Tab-separated table of C-alpha atoms and ligand atoms in Angstrom:
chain	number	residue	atom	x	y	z
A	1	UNK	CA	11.034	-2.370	17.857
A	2	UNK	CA	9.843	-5.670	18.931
A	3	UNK	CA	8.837	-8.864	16.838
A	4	UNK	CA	8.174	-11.481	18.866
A	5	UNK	CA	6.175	-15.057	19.037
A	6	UNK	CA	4.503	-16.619	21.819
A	7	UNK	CA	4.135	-20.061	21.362
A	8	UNK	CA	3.581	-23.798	22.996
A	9	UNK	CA	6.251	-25.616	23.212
A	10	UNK	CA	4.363	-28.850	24.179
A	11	UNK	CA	0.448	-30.534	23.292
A	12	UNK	CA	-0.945	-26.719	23.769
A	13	UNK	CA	-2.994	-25.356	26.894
A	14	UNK	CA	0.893	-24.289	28.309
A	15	UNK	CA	-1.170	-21.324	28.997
A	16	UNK	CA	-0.220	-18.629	26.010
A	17	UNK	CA	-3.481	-17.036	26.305
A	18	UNK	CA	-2.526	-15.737	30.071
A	19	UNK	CA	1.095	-14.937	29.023
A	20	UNK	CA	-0.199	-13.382	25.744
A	21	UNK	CA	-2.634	-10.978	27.896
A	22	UNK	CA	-0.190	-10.118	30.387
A	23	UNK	CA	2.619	-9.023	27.669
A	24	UNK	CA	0.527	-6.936	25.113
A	25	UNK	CA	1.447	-4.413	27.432
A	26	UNK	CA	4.672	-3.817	25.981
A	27	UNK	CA	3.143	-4.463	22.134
A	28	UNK	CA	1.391	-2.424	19.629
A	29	UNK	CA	-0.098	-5.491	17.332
A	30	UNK	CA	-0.980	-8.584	17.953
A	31	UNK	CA	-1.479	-11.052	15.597
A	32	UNK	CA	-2.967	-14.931	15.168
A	33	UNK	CA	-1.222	-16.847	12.128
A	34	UNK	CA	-2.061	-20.163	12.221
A	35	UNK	CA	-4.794	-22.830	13.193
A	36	UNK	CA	-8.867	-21.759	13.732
A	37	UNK	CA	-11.222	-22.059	16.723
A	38	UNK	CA	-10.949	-25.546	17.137
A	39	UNK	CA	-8.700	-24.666	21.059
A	40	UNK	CA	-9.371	-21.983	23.492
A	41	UNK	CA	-6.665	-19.378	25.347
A	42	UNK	CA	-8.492	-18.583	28.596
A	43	UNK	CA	-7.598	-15.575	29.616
A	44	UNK	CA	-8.743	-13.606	33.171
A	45	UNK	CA	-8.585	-9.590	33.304
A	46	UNK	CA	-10.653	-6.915	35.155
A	47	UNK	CA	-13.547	-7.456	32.303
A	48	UNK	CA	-14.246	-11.369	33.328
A	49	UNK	CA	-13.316	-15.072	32.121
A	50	UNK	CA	-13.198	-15.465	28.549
A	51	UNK	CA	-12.333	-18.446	26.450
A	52	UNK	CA	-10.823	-16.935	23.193
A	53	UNK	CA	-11.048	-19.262	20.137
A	54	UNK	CA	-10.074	-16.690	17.403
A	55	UNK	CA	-9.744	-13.437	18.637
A	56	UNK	CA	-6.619	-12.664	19.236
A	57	UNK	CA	-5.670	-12.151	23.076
A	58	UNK	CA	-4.819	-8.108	22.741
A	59	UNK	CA	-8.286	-7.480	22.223
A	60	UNK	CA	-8.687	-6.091	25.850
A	61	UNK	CA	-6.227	-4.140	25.823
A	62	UNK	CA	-6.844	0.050	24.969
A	63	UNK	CA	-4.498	0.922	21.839
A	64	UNK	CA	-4.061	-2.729	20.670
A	65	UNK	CA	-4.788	-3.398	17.211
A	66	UNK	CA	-5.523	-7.243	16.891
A	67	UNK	CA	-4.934	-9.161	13.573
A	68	UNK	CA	-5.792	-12.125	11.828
A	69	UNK	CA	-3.339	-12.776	9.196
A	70	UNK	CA	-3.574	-14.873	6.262
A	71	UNK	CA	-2.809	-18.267	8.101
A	72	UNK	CA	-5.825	-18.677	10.029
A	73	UNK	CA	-8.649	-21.059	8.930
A	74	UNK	CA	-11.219	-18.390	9.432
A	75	UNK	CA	-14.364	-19.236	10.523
A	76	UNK	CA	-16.777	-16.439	10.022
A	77	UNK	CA	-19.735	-18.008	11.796
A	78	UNK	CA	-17.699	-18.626	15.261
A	79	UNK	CA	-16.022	-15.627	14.692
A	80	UNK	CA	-18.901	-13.411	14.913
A	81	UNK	CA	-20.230	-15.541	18.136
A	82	UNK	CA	-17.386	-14.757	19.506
A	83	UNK	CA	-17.159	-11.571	18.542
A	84	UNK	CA	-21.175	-10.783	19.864
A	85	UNK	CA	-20.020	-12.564	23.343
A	86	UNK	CA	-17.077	-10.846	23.828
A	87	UNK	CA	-18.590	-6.819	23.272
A	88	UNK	CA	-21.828	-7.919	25.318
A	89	UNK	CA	-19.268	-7.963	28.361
A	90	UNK	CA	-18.083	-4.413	27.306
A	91	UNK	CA	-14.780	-5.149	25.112
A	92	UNK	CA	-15.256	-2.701	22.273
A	93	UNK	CA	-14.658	-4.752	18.951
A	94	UNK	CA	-14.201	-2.399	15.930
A	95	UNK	CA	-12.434	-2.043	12.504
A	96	UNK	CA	-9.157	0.305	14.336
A	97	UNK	CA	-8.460	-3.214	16.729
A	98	UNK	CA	-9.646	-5.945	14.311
A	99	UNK	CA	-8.313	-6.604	10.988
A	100	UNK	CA	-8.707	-9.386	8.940
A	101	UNK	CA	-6.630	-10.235	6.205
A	102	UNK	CA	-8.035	-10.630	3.252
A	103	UNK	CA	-6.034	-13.338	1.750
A	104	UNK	CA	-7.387	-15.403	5.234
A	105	UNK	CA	-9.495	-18.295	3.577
A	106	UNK	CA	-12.913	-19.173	5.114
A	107	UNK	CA	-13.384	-21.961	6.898
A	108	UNK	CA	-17.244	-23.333	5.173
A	109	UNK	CA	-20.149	-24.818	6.826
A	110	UNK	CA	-18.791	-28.206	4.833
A	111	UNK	CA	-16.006	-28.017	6.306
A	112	UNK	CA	-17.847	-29.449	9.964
A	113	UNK	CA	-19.962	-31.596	7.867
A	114	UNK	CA	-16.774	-33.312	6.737
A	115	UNK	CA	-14.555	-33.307	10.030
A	116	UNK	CA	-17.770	-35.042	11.685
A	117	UNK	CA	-18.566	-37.359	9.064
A	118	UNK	CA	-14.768	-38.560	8.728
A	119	UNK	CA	-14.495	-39.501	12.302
A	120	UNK	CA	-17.665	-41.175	12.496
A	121	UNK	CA	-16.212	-43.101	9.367
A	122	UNK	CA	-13.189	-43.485	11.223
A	123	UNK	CA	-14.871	-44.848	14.382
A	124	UNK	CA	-12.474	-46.396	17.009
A	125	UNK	CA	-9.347	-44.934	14.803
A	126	UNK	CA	-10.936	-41.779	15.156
A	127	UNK	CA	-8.104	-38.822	15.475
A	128	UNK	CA	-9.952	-36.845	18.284
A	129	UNK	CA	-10.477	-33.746	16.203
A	130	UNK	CA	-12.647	-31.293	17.759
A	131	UNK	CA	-14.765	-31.352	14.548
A	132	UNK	CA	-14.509	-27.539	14.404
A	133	UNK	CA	-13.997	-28.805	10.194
A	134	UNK	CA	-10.403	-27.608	10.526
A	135	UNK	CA	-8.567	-30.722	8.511
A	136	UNK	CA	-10.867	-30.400	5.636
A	137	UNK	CA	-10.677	-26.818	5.751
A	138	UNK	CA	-6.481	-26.711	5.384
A	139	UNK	CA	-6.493	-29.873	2.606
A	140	UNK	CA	-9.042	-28.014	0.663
A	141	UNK	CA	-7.103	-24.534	1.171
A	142	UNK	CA	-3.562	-26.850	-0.304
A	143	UNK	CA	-5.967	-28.300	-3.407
A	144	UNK	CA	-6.600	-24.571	-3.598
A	145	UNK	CA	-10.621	-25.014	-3.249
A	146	UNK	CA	-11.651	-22.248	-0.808
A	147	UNK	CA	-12.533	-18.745	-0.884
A	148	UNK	CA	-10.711	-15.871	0.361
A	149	UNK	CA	-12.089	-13.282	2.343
A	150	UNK	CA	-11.194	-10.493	0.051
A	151	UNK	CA	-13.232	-12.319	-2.284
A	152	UNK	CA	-16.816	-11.322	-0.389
A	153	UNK	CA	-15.961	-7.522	-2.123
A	154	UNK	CA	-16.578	-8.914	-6.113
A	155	UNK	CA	-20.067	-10.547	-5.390
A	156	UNK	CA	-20.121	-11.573	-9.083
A	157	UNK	CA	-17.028	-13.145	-8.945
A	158	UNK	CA	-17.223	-14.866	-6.181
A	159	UNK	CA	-21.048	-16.838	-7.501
A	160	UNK	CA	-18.962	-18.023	-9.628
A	161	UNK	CA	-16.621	-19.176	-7.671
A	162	UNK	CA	-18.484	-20.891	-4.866
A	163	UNK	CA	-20.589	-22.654	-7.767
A	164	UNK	CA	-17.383	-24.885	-8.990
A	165	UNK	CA	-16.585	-25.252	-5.004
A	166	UNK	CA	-19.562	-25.948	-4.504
A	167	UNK	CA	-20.162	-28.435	-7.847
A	168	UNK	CA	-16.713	-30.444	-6.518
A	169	UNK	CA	-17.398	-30.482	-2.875
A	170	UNK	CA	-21.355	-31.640	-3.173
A	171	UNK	CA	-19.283	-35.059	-5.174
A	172	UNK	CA	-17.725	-36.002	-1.850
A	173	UNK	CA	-20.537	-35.287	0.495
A	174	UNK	CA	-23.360	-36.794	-1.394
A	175	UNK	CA	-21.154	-39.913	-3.163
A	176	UNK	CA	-18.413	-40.445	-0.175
A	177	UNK	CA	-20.379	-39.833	2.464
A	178	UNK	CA	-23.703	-39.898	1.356
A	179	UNK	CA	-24.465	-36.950	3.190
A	180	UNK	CA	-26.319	-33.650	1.923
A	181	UNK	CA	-25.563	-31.154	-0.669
A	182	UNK	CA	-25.381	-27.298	-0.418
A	183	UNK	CA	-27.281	-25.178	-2.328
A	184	UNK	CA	-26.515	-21.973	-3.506
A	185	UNK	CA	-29.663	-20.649	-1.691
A	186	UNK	CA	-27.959	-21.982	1.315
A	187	UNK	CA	-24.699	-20.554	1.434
A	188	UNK	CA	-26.039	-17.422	0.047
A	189	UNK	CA	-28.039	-17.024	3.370
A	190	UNK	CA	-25.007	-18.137	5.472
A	191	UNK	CA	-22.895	-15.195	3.915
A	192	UNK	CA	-25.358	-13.189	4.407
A	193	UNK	CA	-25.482	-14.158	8.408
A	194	UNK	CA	-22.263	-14.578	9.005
A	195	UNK	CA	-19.606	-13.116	6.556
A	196	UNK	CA	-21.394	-9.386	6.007
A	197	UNK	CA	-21.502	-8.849	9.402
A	198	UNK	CA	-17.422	-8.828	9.164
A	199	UNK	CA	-16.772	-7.369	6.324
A	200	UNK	CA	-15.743	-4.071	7.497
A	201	UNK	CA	-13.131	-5.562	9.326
A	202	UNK	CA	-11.482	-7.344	6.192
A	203	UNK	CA	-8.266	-5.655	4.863
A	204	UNK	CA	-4.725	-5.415	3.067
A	205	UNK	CA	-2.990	-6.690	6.204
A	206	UNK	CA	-0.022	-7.293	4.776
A	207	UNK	CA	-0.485	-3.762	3.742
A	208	UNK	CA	-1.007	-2.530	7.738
A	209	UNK	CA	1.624	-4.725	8.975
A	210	UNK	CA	4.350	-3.195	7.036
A	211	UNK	CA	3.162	0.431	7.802
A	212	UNK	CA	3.365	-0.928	11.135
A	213	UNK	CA	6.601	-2.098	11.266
A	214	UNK	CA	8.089	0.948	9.316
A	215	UNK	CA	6.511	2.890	12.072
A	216	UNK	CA	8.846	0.949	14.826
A	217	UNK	CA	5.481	-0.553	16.050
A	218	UNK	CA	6.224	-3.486	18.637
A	219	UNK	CA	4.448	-6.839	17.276
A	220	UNK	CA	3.461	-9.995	19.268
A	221	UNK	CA	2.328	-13.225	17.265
A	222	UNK	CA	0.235	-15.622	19.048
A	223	UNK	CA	0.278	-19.169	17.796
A	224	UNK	CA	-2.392	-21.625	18.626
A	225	UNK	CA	-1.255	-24.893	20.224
A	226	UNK	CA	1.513	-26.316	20.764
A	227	UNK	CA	4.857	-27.564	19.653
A	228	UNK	CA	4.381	-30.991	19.543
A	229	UNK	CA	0.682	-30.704	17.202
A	230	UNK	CA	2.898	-29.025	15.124
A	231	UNK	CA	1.692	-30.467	11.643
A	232	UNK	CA	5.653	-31.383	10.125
A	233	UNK	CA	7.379	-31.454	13.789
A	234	UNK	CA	4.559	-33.109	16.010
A	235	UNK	CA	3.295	-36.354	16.600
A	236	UNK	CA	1.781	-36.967	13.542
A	237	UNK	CA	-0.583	-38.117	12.626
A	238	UNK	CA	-2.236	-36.715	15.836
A	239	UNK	CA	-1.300	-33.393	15.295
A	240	UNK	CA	-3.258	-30.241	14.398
A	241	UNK	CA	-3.518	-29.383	10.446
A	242	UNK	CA	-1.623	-26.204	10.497
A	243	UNK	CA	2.381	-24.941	11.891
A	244	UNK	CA	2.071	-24.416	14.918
A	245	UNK	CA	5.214	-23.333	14.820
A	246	UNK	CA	7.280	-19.448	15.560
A	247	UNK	CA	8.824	-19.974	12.130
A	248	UNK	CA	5.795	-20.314	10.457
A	249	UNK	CA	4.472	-16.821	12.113
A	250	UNK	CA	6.050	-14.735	9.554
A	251	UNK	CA	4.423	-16.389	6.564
A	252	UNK	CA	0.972	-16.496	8.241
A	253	UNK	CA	0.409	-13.123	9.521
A	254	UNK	CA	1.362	-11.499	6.474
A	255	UNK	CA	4.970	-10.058	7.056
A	256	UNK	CA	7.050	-12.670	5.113
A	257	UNK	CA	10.074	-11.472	5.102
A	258	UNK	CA	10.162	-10.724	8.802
A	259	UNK	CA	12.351	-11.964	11.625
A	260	UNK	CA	11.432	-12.529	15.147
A	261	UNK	CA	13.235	-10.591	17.955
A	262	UNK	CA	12.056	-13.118	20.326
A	263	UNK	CA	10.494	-16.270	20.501
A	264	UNK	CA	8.631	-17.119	23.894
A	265	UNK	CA	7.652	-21.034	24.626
A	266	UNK	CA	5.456	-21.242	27.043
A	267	UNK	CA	5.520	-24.560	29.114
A	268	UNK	CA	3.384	-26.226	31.847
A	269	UNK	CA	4.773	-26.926	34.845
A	270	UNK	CA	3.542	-30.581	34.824
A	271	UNK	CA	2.092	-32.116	30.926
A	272	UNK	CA	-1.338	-32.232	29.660
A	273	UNK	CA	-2.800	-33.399	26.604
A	274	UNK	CA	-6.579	-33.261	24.882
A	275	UNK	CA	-7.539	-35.515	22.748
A	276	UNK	CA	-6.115	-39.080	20.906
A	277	UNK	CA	-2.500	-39.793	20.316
A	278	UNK	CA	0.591	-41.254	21.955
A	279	UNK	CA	1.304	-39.224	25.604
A	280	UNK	CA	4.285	-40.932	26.836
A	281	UNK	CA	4.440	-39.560	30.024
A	282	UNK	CA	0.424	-40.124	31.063
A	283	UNK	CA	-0.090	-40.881	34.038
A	284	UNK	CA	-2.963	-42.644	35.301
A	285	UNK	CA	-5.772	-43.797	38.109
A	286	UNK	CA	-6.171	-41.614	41.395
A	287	UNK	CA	-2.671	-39.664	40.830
A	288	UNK	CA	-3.693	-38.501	37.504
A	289	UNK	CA	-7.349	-37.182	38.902
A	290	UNK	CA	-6.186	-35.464	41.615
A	291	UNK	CA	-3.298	-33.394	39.348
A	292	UNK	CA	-6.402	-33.009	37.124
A	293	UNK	CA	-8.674	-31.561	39.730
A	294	UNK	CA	-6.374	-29.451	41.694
A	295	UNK	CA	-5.036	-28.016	38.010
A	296	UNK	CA	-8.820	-27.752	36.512
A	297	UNK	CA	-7.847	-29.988	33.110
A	298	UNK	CA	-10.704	-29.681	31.323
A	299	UNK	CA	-10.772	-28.508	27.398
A	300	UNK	CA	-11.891	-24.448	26.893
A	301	UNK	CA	-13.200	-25.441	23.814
A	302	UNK	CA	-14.877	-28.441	24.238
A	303	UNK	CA	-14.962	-29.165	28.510
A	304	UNK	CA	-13.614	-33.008	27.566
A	305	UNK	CA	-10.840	-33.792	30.568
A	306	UNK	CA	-7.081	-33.373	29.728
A	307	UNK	CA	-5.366	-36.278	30.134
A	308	UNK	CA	-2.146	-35.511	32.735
A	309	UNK	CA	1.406	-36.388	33.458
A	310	UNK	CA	4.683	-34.981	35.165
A	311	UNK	CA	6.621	-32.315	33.328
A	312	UNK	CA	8.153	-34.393	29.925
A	313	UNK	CA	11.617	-33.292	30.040
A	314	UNK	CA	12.582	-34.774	26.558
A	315	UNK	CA	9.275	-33.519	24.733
A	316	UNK	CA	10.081	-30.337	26.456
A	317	UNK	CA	13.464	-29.736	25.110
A	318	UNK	CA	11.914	-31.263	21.877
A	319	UNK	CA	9.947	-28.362	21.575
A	320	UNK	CA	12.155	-25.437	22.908
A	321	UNK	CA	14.201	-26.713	19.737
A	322	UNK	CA	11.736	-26.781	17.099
A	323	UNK	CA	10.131	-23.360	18.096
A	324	UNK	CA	13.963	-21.855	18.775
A	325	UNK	CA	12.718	-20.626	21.572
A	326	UNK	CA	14.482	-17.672	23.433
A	327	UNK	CA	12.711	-17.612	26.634
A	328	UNK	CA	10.085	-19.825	28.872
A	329	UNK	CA	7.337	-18.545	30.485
A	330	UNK	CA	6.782	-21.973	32.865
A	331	UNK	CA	3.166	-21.898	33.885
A	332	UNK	CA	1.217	-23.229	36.750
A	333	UNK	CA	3.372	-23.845	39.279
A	334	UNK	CA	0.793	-22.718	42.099
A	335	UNK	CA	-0.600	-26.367	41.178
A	336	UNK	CA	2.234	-29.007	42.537
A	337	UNK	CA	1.981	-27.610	45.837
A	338	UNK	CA	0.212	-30.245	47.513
A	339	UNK	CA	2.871	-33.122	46.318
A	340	UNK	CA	5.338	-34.522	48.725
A	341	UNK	CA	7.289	-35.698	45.636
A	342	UNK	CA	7.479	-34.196	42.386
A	343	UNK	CA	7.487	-37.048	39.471
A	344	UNK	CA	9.670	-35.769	36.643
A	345	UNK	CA	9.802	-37.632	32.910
A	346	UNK	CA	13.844	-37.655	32.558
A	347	UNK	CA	13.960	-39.852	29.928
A	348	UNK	CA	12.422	-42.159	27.113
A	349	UNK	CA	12.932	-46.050	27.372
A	350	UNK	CA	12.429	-47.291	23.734
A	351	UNK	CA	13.172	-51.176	22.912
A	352	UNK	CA	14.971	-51.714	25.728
A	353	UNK	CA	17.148	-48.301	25.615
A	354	UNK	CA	16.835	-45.409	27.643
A	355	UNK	CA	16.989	-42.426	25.454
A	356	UNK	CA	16.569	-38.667	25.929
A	357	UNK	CA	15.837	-37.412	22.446
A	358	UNK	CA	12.320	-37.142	20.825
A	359	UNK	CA	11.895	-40.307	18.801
A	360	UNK	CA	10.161	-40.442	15.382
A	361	UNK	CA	6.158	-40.207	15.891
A	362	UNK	CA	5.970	-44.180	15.284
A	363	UNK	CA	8.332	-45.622	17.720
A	364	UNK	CA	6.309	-42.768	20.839
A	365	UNK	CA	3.253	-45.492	20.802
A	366	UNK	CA	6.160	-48.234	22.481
A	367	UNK	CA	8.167	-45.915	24.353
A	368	UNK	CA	7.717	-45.658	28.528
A	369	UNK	CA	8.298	-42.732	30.580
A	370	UNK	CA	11.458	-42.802	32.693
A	371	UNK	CA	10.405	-41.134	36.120
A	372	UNK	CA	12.629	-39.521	38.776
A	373	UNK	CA	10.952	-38.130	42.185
A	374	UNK	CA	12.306	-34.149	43.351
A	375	UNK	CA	10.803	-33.056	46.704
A	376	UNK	CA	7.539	-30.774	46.492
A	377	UNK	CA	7.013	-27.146	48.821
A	378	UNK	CA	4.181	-28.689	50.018
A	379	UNK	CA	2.718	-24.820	50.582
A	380	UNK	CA	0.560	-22.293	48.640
A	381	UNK	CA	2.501	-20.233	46.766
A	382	UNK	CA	-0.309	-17.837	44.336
A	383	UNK	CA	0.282	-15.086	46.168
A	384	UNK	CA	4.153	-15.233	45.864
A	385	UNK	CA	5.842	-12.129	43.318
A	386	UNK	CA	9.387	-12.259	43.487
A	387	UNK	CA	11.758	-15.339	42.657
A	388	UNK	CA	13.185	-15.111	46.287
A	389	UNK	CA	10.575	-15.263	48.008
A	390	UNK	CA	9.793	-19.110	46.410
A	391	UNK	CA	10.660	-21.949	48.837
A	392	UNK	CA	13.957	-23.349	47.581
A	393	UNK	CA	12.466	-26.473	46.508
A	394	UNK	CA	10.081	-24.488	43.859
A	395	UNK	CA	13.364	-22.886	42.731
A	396	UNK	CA	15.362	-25.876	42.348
A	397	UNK	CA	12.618	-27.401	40.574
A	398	UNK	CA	12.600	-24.217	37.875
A	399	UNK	CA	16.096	-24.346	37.734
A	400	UNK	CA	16.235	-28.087	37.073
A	401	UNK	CA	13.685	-27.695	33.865
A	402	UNK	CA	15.876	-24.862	32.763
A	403	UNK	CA	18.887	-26.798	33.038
A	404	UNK	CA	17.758	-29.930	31.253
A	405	UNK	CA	16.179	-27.655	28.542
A	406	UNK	CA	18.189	-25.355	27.532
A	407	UNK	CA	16.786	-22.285	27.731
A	408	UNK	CA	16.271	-19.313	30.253
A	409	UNK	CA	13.406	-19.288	32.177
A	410	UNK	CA	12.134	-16.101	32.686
A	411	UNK	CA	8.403	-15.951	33.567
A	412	UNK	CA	7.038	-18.379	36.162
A	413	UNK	CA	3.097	-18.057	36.731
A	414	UNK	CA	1.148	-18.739	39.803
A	415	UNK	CA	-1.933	-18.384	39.170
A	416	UNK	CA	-4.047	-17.547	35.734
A	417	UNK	CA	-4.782	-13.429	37.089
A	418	UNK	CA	-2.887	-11.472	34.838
A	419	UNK	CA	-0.524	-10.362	37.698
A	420	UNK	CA	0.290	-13.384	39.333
A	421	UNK	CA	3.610	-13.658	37.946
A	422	UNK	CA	7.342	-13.976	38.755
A	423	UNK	CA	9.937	-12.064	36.908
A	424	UNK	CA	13.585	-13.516	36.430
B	1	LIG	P1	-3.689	-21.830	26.119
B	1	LIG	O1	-4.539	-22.390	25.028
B	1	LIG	O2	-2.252	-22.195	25.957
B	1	LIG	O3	-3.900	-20.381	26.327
B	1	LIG	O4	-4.118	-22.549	27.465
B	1	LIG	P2	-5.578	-22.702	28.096
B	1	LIG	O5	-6.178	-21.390	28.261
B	1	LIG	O6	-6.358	-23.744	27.403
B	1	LIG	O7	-5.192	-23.373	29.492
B	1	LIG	C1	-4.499	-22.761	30.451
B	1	LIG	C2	-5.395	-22.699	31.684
B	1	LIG	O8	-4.605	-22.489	32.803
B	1	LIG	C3	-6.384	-21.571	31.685
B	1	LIG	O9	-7.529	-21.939	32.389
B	1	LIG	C4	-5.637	-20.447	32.421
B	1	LIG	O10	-6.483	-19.496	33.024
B	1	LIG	C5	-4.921	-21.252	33.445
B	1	LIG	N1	-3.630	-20.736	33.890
B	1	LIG	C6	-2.630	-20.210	33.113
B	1	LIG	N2	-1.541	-19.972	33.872
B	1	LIG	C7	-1.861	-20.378	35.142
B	1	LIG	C8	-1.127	-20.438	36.369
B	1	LIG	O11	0.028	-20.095	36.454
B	1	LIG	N3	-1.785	-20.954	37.453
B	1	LIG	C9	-3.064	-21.381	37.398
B	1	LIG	N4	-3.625	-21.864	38.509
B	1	LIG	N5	-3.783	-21.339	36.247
B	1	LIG	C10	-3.177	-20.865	35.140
């Protein structure tokens, strides 16, 4: 029996979609715990391209039985978009491999309202969020103002509910924001639209996770994002409004008490980074566009460009820390082959001192990248399968992030096709 995570151990986009798709495989469940559809795991498999918001990545796979646990901010009205979009390319979605927990709270049509009308208030501070209404959603779940999905089964209950939501939340749109009220009429007709239509999928669980696990089922849990958006350990402000974290996986899916087998960080082979917030390693003008073009950095979710920099050794290890990772999965490595000279972040310089620990979030704005060159392959190397068959250079260059790390590096991907990988 296998528990384990698959997480990002740096600003997300490592890639955990494509590693996620290639290792269900080996895995029974797999669940989501954490965040909503505000990023994108792209995954490529014999039924197309897909850009997965909420689904969980197993849902191609024959046998799987896909999960969103309690720890999502579920939103039912991209959900069943996505949902429509992913069966009308011939992936059968059905109560046996989606479940939904129950205790999952919904993510409101308010919830955008208020993401988009706090960074318009927040202008040129804005955070970059995606406006996908996930920070309102998680501060109203905490002041313990939502609804829970198992709530759409006691209709009577749950007027009553929504009307003191709805009484509380209608003060700050209308008086904060002067913006417009809901009316019961209206979110009558949006449950109606979007939440019946996933009902059936709606369970205990909690319930078919521990039937699951007492069965010797193998479970894989697939967090959104990455290390370093991590809401407690990330760059804060600028980070996502959820744990991002393996730790947190437990508590989120629905299996408390569990304990991972395995935790898997994925990492890029050079950084990237959506969004606002300080990216010490950036780098910039025609360097940065090429490693943007030739790596195709643009958001899944929302097509803005990624902003790019070498591989961040000292975020890096940052991260393999925080998420106690057991193994990397180092993705995109097919990308540096056209560089002569590899740039590499070895270090932080902060006031004056070189450092190579993650400073506190505040001191990240002042602190400048300390960059070593290591020579490139200068060759195409997708269609290479087995770790001796790299040039040396692409070894040496694994070998030195897994040195300065930490921690075993197992996978290395070469391409986003679910079999363009390298075993170690
Ligand atoms: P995620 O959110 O962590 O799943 O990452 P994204 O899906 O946003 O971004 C990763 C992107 O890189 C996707 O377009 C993948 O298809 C692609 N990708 C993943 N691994 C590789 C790789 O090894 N080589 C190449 N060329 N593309 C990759």
């Amino acid at each position: 029996m296998k528990n384990c995570a698959i997480v990002g151990i740096n600003w997300g986009d490592e890639g955990k979609g494509r590693m996620v798709d290639l290792l269900t495989e080996g895995y029974d469940v797999v669940v989501r715990y954490q965040g909503g559809g505000n990023a994108g795991h792209t995954v490529i498999n014999e039924k197309g391209k897909f850009a997965l918001h909420l689904l969980p990545s197993g849902i191609f796979r024959d046998g799987v039985v896909n999960v969103l646990g309690n720890g999502v901010a579920l939103d039912p009205e991209n959900l069943w978009i996505e949902m429509q979009d992913v069966r009308s390319k011939g992936v059968a979605i059905t109560p046996d491999n989606l479940k939904i927990s129950d205790r999952a709270s919904l993510l409101m049509p308010w919830h955008r309202d208020m993401d988009a009308l706090e960074e318009q208030r927040l202008a040129d501070k804005k955070y970059g969020s995606t406006k996908q209404g996930i920070a309102p959603f998680y501060s109203d779940k905490y002041q313990k103002k939502t609804i829970l999905a198992g709530e759409l089964f006691y209709p009577e209950e749950l007027e009553r509910h929504l009307k003191d939501i709805l009484e509380w939340k209608d003060l700050t749109l209308t008086r904060v924001y002067g913006a417009k009220a809901y009316t019961m009429e209206e979110v009558k007709k949006w449950i109606a639209d979007f939440c019946e239509p996933i009902k059936p999928f709606i369970c205990d669980t909690g319930e078919f996770l521990r039937d699951a696990q007492n069965k010797g089922k193998n479970i894989l849990f697939e967090a959104q994002l990455g290390a370093l958006r991590d809401l407690d350990y990330g760059i804060y402000p600028y980070t996502t409004s959820s744990n991002a974290l393996a730790a947190y996986a437990p508590v989120g899916s629905g299996l408390p008490s569990l304990k991972l087998t395995d935790v898997i960080g994925v990492v890029k082979a050079y950084s990237t980074c959506v969004g606002e917030g300080p990216f010490v390693c950036e780098m910039f003008g025609k360097e940065a566009d090429e490693l943007r073009e030739k790596g195709f950095e643009y958001g899944a979710k929302t097509g803005r460009s990624r902003r790019v920099g070498p591989v961040d050794l000292v975020a890096t290890r940052y991260g393999v820390q925080v998420q106690g990772a057991t193994k990397i999965a180092l993705t995109k490595m097919d990308i540096l082959g056209y560089m002569d000279k590899i740039p590499v972040c070895v270090k932080y310089e902060v006031d004056g001192r070189q450092i190579d620990s993650f400073p506190f979030p505040t001191l990240l704005s002042e602190a400048k990248p300390v960059i070593e060159y290591v020579p490139g392959w200068k060759c195409d190397i997708s269609g290479v399968r087995r770790w001796e068959d790299l040039p040396r250079q692409a070894q040496d260059y694994v070998l030195m992030i897994e040195k300065a790390i930490g921690c075993p590096i197992t996978y290395v991907s070469v391409g986003a096709e679910r079999d363009s990988i390298i075993l170690r």
